[in-house]
């Protein structure tokens, strides 16, 4: 149990550096969390600590109501939203939040990113939807994420006038979705400058998404 939590602390700390590497965050904005498998616990970034100072030791262990179980700092101010997602979506093992630039530009307009690239069909299987406007401080952000992503293929939601939340089977998958979300938000934005992107037929989106989820990548035996 202690070993598991130590491993997750290291994973969550390391994954925060991926947000920096891919240019998804500025200052102390953004956060990654992971569920502790089999426990009603999560590990998340401390609030207001710079990315250079993040380490496995200063990650915060919380229960799924967002209360601190172990940690010297206050947890991220988005902890309640992450905790809400873990309470309501048991298959989710990781949650990421960013204010990445292009995705936020879509969120500021309250506009979903249309599924007009094969890479989007692969990773998101649909448009990247917009969730409701919600203020920090209660369950409304978490509820908006869960309500928007339940029954949706996309692992990413653009919370209106705010930013990106992504979910995944683990924290790495949620980070990947955040990286891909910003990438396609940028490309589709650029495409829009000179015209209307061409739609991809729903049957083709379905086929691409199915192939990506079931065939793409290394088979387990080859890993
Ligand atoms: Zn935010």
Short mmCIF file of C-alpha atoms in Angstrom, two decimals, residues 37-118:
data_model
loop_
_atom_site.label_atom_id
_atom_site.label_comp_id
_atom_site.label_asym_id
_atom_site.label_seq_id
_atom_site.Cartn_x
_atom_site.Cartn_y
_atom_site.Cartn_z
CA UNK A 37 -6.02 1.78 -7.32
CA UNK A 38 -8.44 -0.05 -5.07
CA UNK A 39 -8.51 2.74 -2.48
CA UNK A 40 -10.76 5.76 -2.01
CA UNK A 41 -7.70 7.97 -2.38
CA UNK A 42 -6.12 10.25 -4.95
CA UNK A 43 -2.74 11.95 -5.37
CA UNK A 44 -2.67 15.54 -6.67
CA UNK A 45 -0.40 18.54 -7.02
CA UNK A 46 -0.03 20.99 -4.13
CA UNK A 47 -1.59 24.42 -4.64
CA UNK A 48 0.59 27.34 -5.71
CA UNK A 49 3.92 25.46 -5.87
CA UNK A 50 6.04 26.13 -8.97
CA UNK A 51 6.57 23.32 -11.45
CA UNK A 52 10.35 23.33 -10.77
CA UNK A 53 9.69 22.62 -7.11
CA UNK A 54 7.28 19.72 -7.59
CA UNK A 55 8.57 16.40 -6.27
CA UNK A 56 7.08 13.03 -5.28
CA UNK A 57 7.34 14.10 -1.63
CA UNK A 58 5.23 17.25 -1.94
CA UNK A 59 2.36 15.65 -3.87
CA UNK A 60 -0.78 15.56 -1.71
CA UNK A 61 -2.71 12.42 -0.79
CA UNK A 62 -6.45 13.11 -0.43
CA UNK A 63 -9.61 11.10 0.09
CA UNK A 64 -12.30 11.15 -2.58
CA UNK A 65 -14.04 14.04 -0.83
CA UNK A 66 -10.92 16.13 -1.37
CA UNK A 67 -9.78 16.08 2.28
CA UNK A 68 -6.01 15.89 2.85
CA UNK A 69 -4.88 12.52 4.19
CA UNK A 70 -1.13 13.14 3.91
CA UNK A 71 0.82 16.18 2.78
CA UNK A 72 2.46 19.35 4.06
CA UNK A 73 0.82 21.75 1.58
CA UNK A 74 -2.76 22.55 0.63
CA UNK A 75 -3.90 20.49 -2.35
CA UNK A 76 -4.65 22.07 -5.73
CA UNK A 77 -7.70 24.34 -5.64
CA UNK A 78 -9.18 22.02 -8.30
CA UNK A 79 -9.06 18.99 -5.98
CA UNK A 80 -12.84 19.00 -5.41
CA UNK A 81 -13.43 18.73 -9.16
CA UNK A 82 -10.96 15.84 -9.51
CA UNK A 83 -12.47 14.07 -6.47
CA UNK A 84 -15.99 14.45 -7.89
CA UNK A 85 -14.86 12.78 -11.14
CA UNK A 86 -13.30 9.82 -9.27
CA UNK A 87 -16.43 9.39 -7.11
CA UNK A 88 -18.75 9.32 -10.12
CA UNK A 89 -16.66 7.63 -12.82
CA UNK A 90 -15.11 4.49 -11.27
CA UNK A 91 -13.30 3.56 -14.51
CA UNK A 92 -11.28 6.80 -14.41
CA UNK A 93 -7.78 6.51 -12.94
CA UNK A 94 -6.38 9.91 -13.91
CA UNK A 95 -7.58 13.50 -14.35
CA UNK A 96 -5.75 16.49 -15.86
CA UNK A 97 -6.63 20.17 -15.95
CA UNK A 98 -4.93 22.85 -18.06
CA UNK A 99 -5.57 26.32 -19.44
CA UNK A 100 -3.73 25.47 -22.68
CA UNK A 101 -3.97 28.35 -25.13
CA UNK A 102 -5.78 27.09 -28.20
CA UNK A 103 -8.18 24.85 -26.33
CA UNK A 104 -9.01 27.80 -24.06
CA UNK A 105 -9.68 29.96 -27.11
CA UNK A 106 -12.42 27.47 -28.08
CA UNK A 107 -13.66 27.35 -24.48
CA UNK A 108 -13.84 31.15 -24.38
CA UNK A 109 -16.21 31.07 -27.35
CA UNK A 110 -18.11 28.12 -25.86
CA UNK A 111 -17.50 26.24 -29.08
CA UNK A 112 -16.80 22.49 -29.40
CA UNK A 113 -13.78 21.51 -31.54
CA UNK A 114 -15.32 19.65 -34.51
CA UNK A 115 -13.94 16.23 -35.40
CA UNK A 116 -12.32 17.12 -38.73
CA UNK A 117 -8.96 15.29 -38.48
CA UNK A 118 -8.25 11.58 -38.42
#
